[in-house]
């Protein structure tokens, strides 16, 4: 079965309220799992930071990796008791270890050189405190030659460069910030230079930054139909893409 097929079958097992939101994310999950498998030894241990009740850790387990999910599960509306119960059973079915932990405040706790790969997909931009200590613990936790994969939205992608001068580039909805007791939206989105700054601070080697354009596929109208072509062209300039991936390794 292809990764798209695997991810589709996994998403179909989600509670209805989560399933509907994840259908459009299946190609993205398949890509994320594929990248992770390509950079992880067969049967290796991979820890996903901040994945929530997404499908990535499940897909990694289905692909033969030993998957761990770490999240604080603090997003209201998604993690009610009934949903938590269903998802815990689903993760147990695939053998994914689930840990509830605020890693920004408390860092990782797996011991030195114990994980093959650590991933953080679209979570760094939500953190309200500096991730420096957490990312230092990432390098300490990875085995020599281990891989860190960090994916974030790009604060200066092509769409934003066009829409911001037109006054249409607000970072988030006013109500999401003003009406909520705790804001869980995007705090700071990095760009390519920021990701390379992080890689240097972590002393990662063989660093690559690649771009994809998942956000564009969520658009409606002509842009959505043109996205397969636009996506392929923009990949040659990651700095213009909507989604960035930084992939680096610790010293062997």
CSV table of C-alpha atoms in Angstrom, one decimal:
chain,number,residue,atom,x,y,z
A,1,UNK,CA,0.0,0.0,0.0
A,2,UNK,CA,1.2,3.5,-0.8
A,3,UNK,CA,1.8,6.1,2.0
A,4,UNK,CA,-1.3,8.0,0.7
A,5,UNK,CA,-3.3,4.8,1.1
A,6,UNK,CA,-1.9,4.0,4.5
A,7,UNK,CA,-2.7,7.5,5.8
A,8,UNK,CA,-6.2,7.4,4.3
A,9,UNK,CA,-6.9,4.2,6.1
A,10,UNK,CA,-5.6,5.6,9.4
A,11,UNK,CA,-7.6,8.8,9.1
A,12,UNK,CA,-10.8,6.8,8.5
A,13,UNK,CA,-10.5,5.4,12.0
A,14,UNK,CA,-10.5,8.9,13.6
A,15,UNK,CA,-13.6,10.2,15.4
A,16,UNK,CA,-15.9,12.0,12.9
A,17,UNK,CA,-15.1,15.5,14.3
A,18,UNK,CA,-11.4,15.0,13.7
A,19,UNK,CA,-11.7,12.9,10.5
A,20,UNK,CA,-13.4,15.7,8.5
A,21,UNK,CA,-10.6,18.1,9.3
A,22,UNK,CA,-7.8,15.7,8.5
A,23,UNK,CA,-9.0,14.4,5.1
A,24,UNK,CA,-7.4,17.3,3.3
A,25,UNK,CA,-4.1,16.8,5.2
A,26,UNK,CA,-3.5,13.2,4.0
A,27,UNK,CA,-0.9,14.2,1.3
A,28,UNK,CA,0.9,16.3,3.8
A,29,UNK,CA,1.0,13.5,6.4
A,30,UNK,CA,2.2,11.0,3.7
A,31,UNK,CA,5.0,13.4,2.8
A,32,UNK,CA,6.0,13.9,6.4
A,33,UNK,CA,6.1,10.2,7.1
A,34,UNK,CA,8.0,9.6,3.9
A,35,UNK,CA,10.7,12.1,4.8
A,36,UNK,CA,11.0,10.7,8.3
A,37,UNK,CA,11.3,7.1,7.1
A,38,UNK,CA,14.0,8.1,4.6
A,39,UNK,CA,16.1,9.6,7.4
A,40,UNK,CA,15.5,7.0,10.1
A,41,UNK,CA,17.1,3.5,10.5
A,42,UNK,CA,14.6,0.7,9.9
A,43,UNK,CA,12.7,0.1,13.1
A,44,UNK,CA,14.3,3.2,14.7
A,45,UNK,CA,12.7,5.3,17.4
A,46,UNK,CA,11.1,8.6,16.3
A,47,UNK,CA,9.6,11.1,18.6
A,48,UNK,CA,7.1,13.7,17.3
A,49,UNK,CA,6.8,16.9,19.4
A,50,UNK,CA,3.5,18.7,19.4
A,51,UNK,CA,1.7,16.5,17.0
A,52,UNK,CA,-1.6,16.5,18.9
A,53,UNK,CA,-4.1,14.0,17.8
A,54,UNK,CA,-2.8,14.1,14.3
A,55,UNK,CA,-2.0,11.1,12.0
A,56,UNK,CA,1.8,11.5,11.7
A,57,UNK,CA,2.9,9.3,14.6
A,58,UNK,CA,0.3,6.6,13.6
A,59,UNK,CA,1.7,6.7,10.0
A,60,UNK,CA,5.2,6.4,11.3
A,61,UNK,CA,4.3,3.3,13.4
A,62,UNK,CA,2.5,1.8,10.4
A,63,UNK,CA,5.7,2.3,8.3
A,64,UNK,CA,7.6,0.2,10.8
A,65,UNK,CA,9.1,2.8,13.1
A,66,UNK,CA,8.8,2.9,16.9
A,67,UNK,CA,6.8,6.1,17.4
A,68,UNK,CA,6.4,8.4,20.4
A,69,UNK,CA,4.0,11.3,20.5
A,70,UNK,CA,4.7,14.2,23.0
A,71,UNK,CA,2.1,16.9,23.4
A,72,UNK,CA,0.5,19.0,26.2
A,73,UNK,CA,-3.0,18.4,24.6
A,74,UNK,CA,-4.0,21.9,25.6
A,75,UNK,CA,-6.1,22.9,22.6
A,76,UNK,CA,-9.6,23.4,23.8
A,77,UNK,CA,-12.4,21.9,21.7
A,78,UNK,CA,-10.3,19.1,20.3
A,79,UNK,CA,-9.4,17.1,23.4
A,80,UNK,CA,-12.7,16.5,25.2
A,81,UNK,CA,-12.8,13.3,27.3
A,82,UNK,CA,-14.7,11.3,24.7
A,83,UNK,CA,-12.3,12.2,21.9
A,84,UNK,CA,-9.3,11.5,24.2
A,85,UNK,CA,-10.6,8.0,25.0
A,86,UNK,CA,-11.1,7.1,21.3
A,87,UNK,CA,-7.7,8.5,20.3
A,88,UNK,CA,-5.8,6.8,23.1
A,89,UNK,CA,-7.3,3.4,21.9
A,90,UNK,CA,-6.3,4.1,18.3
A,91,UNK,CA,-2.7,5.1,19.3
A,92,UNK,CA,-2.5,1.9,21.5
A,93,UNK,CA,-3.7,-0.2,18.5
A,94,UNK,CA,-0.7,1.1,16.5
A,95,UNK,CA,1.7,0.8,19.4
A,96,UNK,CA,2.4,4.5,19.6
A,97,UNK,CA,3.7,5.7,23.0
A,98,UNK,CA,1.8,8.9,24.1
A,99,UNK,CA,3.3,11.3,26.6
A,100,UNK,CA,1.5,14.3,27.9
A,101,UNK,CA,4.1,17.0,28.6
A,102,UNK,CA,4.9,20.7,28.1
A,103,UNK,CA,8.2,20.2,26.4
A,104,UNK,CA,8.9,23.9,26.0
A,105,UNK,CA,8.8,24.3,29.8
A,106,UNK,CA,10.2,20.9,30.7
A,107,UNK,CA,12.2,19.8,27.7
A,108,UNK,CA,12.5,16.1,26.6
A,109,UNK,CA,13.1,13.4,29.2
A,110,UNK,CA,14.4,10.3,27.3
A,111,UNK,CA,18.0,10.2,28.4
A,112,UNK,CA,21.1,11.0,26.3
A,113,UNK,CA,21.4,9.5,22.8
A,114,UNK,CA,18.3,7.4,22.9
A,115,UNK,CA,16.3,8.5,19.8
A,116,UNK,CA,17.1,8.1,16.1
A,117,UNK,CA,14.8,10.9,14.9
A,118,UNK,CA,12.9,13.8,16.5
A,119,UNK,CA,10.3,15.7,14.5
A,120,UNK,CA,8.3,18.9,15.1
A,121,UNK,CA,5.8,19.6,12.4
A,122,UNK,CA,4.0,23.0,12.6
A,123,UNK,CA,4.4,23.4,16.3
A,124,UNK,CA,7.3,25.8,16.9
A,125,UNK,CA,5.4,28.8,15.7
A,126,UNK,CA,2.8,28.3,18.5
A,127,UNK,CA,5.3,28.4,21.4
A,128,UNK,CA,5.2,31.5,23.5
A,129,UNK,CA,8.6,31.0,25.1
A,130,UNK,CA,12.0,30.6,23.5
A,131,UNK,CA,12.6,27.1,22.2
A,132,UNK,CA,16.3,27.3,22.8
A,133,UNK,CA,16.5,25.0,25.8
A,134,UNK,CA,14.1,22.5,24.2
A,135,UNK,CA,16.2,22.4,21.0
A,136,UNK,CA,19.3,21.9,23.1
A,137,UNK,CA,17.7,18.9,24.7
A,138,UNK,CA,16.8,17.6,21.2
A,139,UNK,CA,20.5,17.4,20.3
A,140,UNK,CA,21.3,15.7,23.6
A,141,UNK,CA,18.5,13.2,23.1
A,142,UNK,CA,19.4,12.2,19.5
A,143,UNK,CA,21.9,9.5,18.9
A,144,UNK,CA,25.1,10.5,17.1
A,145,UNK,CA,24.1,11.0,13.5
A,146,UNK,CA,20.5,11.3,14.5
A,147,UNK,CA,18.1,13.4,12.5
A,148,UNK,CA,16.0,16.5,13.5
A,149,UNK,CA,13.2,17.5,11.2
A,150,UNK,CA,11.5,20.9,11.9
A,151,UNK,CA,8.6,22.0,9.7
A,152,UNK,CA,7.0,25.5,10.0
A,153,UNK,CA,5.0,27.9,7.9
A,154,UNK,CA,7.1,30.6,6.1
A,155,UNK,CA,6.5,34.1,7.4
A,156,UNK,CA,7.6,35.6,4.0
A,157,UNK,CA,6.1,33.2,1.5
A,158,UNK,CA,5.1,34.5,-2.0
A,159,UNK,CA,1.4,34.9,-1.1
A,160,UNK,CA,2.2,37.0,2.0
A,161,UNK,CA,4.6,39.2,0.0
A,162,UNK,CA,1.7,40.0,-2.3
A,163,UNK,CA,-1.2,40.3,0.1
A,164,UNK,CA,0.5,42.2,3.0
A,165,UNK,CA,1.1,45.4,0.9
A,166,UNK,CA,-2.6,45.1,0.0
A,167,UNK,CA,-3.6,45.0,3.7
A,168,UNK,CA,-4.8,41.4,3.6
A,169,UNK,CA,-2.0,39.6,5.4
A,170,UNK,CA,-3.2,39.4,9.0
A,171,UNK,CA,-1.4,36.7,11.0
A,172,UNK,CA,-4.5,35.4,12.8
A,173,UNK,CA,-8.2,36.3,13.4
A,174,UNK,CA,-8.8,39.0,16.0
A,175,UNK,CA,-11.3,36.7,17.9
A,176,UNK,CA,-8.7,33.9,18.1
A,177,UNK,CA,-6.4,36.3,20.1
A,178,UNK,CA,-8.7,38.7,21.8
A,179,UNK,CA,-11.6,36.5,22.9
A,180,UNK,CA,-9.7,33.5,24.1
A,181,UNK,CA,-8.2,33.3,27.6
A,182,UNK,CA,-5.2,31.5,26.3
A,183,UNK,CA,-3.9,32.2,22.7
A,184,UNK,CA,-2.7,29.1,21.0
A,185,UNK,CA,-2.3,30.5,17.5
A,186,UNK,CA,0.9,31.5,15.6
A,187,UNK,CA,3.2,33.5,17.8
A,188,UNK,CA,6.2,33.8,15.4
A,189,UNK,CA,6.6,32.1,12.0
A,190,UNK,CA,10.3,31.7,10.9
A,191,UNK,CA,11.8,32.0,7.4
A,192,UNK,CA,14.7,30.2,5.8
A,193,UNK,CA,17.3,32.3,7.5
A,194,UNK,CA,15.7,31.7,10.9
A,195,UNK,CA,15.8,27.9,10.4
A,196,UNK,CA,19.4,28.0,9.4
A,197,UNK,CA,20.1,30.1,12.6
A,198,UNK,CA,18.4,27.4,14.6
A,199,UNK,CA,20.5,24.7,12.9
A,200,UNK,CA,23.7,26.5,13.6
A,201,UNK,CA,22.8,27.0,17.3
A,202,UNK,CA,22.0,23.3,17.5
A,203,UNK,CA,25.3,22.5,15.7
A,204,UNK,CA,23.5,20.3,13.2
A,205,UNK,CA,25.3,19.0,10.2
A,206,UNK,CA,24.2,18.2,6.6
A,207,UNK,CA,21.5,20.8,6.9
A,208,UNK,CA,18.9,21.2,4.2
A,209,UNK,CA,15.9,23.5,4.0
A,210,UNK,CA,13.2,22.4,1.5
A,211,UNK,CA,9.9,24.0,0.6
A,212,UNK,CA,6.4,22.7,0.0
A,213,UNK,CA,3.1,24.6,-0.5
A,214,UNK,CA,0.5,22.7,1.5
A,215,UNK,CA,-1.3,26.0,2.4
A,216,UNK,CA,-2.0,26.6,-1.3
A,217,UNK,CA,-3.9,23.4,-1.7
A,218,UNK,CA,-6.4,24.7,0.9
A,219,UNK,CA,-7.3,27.7,-1.3
A,220,UNK,CA,-10.4,27.8,-3.3
A,221,UNK,CA,-11.0,28.8,-6.9
A,222,UNK,CA,-8.3,29.1,-9.7
A,223,UNK,CA,-5.4,29.0,-7.2
A,224,UNK,CA,-6.3,25.5,-6.0
A,225,UNK,CA,-6.5,24.2,-9.6
A,226,UNK,CA,-3.1,25.7,-10.4
A,227,UNK,CA,-1.3,24.6,-7.2
A,228,UNK,CA,0.3,21.4,-8.6
A,229,UNK,CA,2.1,23.5,-11.1
A,230,UNK,CA,2.8,26.4,-8.8
A,231,UNK,CA,4.1,24.0,-6.1
A,232,UNK,CA,6.6,22.3,-8.4
A,233,UNK,CA,8.0,25.7,-9.6
A,234,UNK,CA,8.2,27.2,-6.1
A,235,UNK,CA,10.1,24.2,-4.7
A,236,UNK,CA,13.2,25.6,-6.5
A,237,UNK,CA,13.0,28.7,-4.2
A,238,UNK,CA,12.1,27.4,-0.7
A,239,UNK,CA,12.1,31.1,0.5
A,240,UNK,CA,8.9,31.6,-1.5
A,241,UNK,CA,7.1,28.4,-0.4
A,242,UNK,CA,4.3,28.4,2.2
A,243,UNK,CA,5.8,25.5,4.2
A,244,UNK,CA,9.4,25.0,5.2
A,245,UNK,CA,11.3,21.9,6.3
A,246,UNK,CA,14.7,22.0,8.0
A,247,UNK,CA,16.4,18.7,8.1
A,248,UNK,CA,19.7,18.3,9.9
A,249,UNK,CA,21.8,15.6,11.7
A,250,UNK,CA,23.8,15.6,14.9
A,251,UNK,CA,27.5,14.9,14.8
A,252,UNK,CA,28.4,11.2,14.3
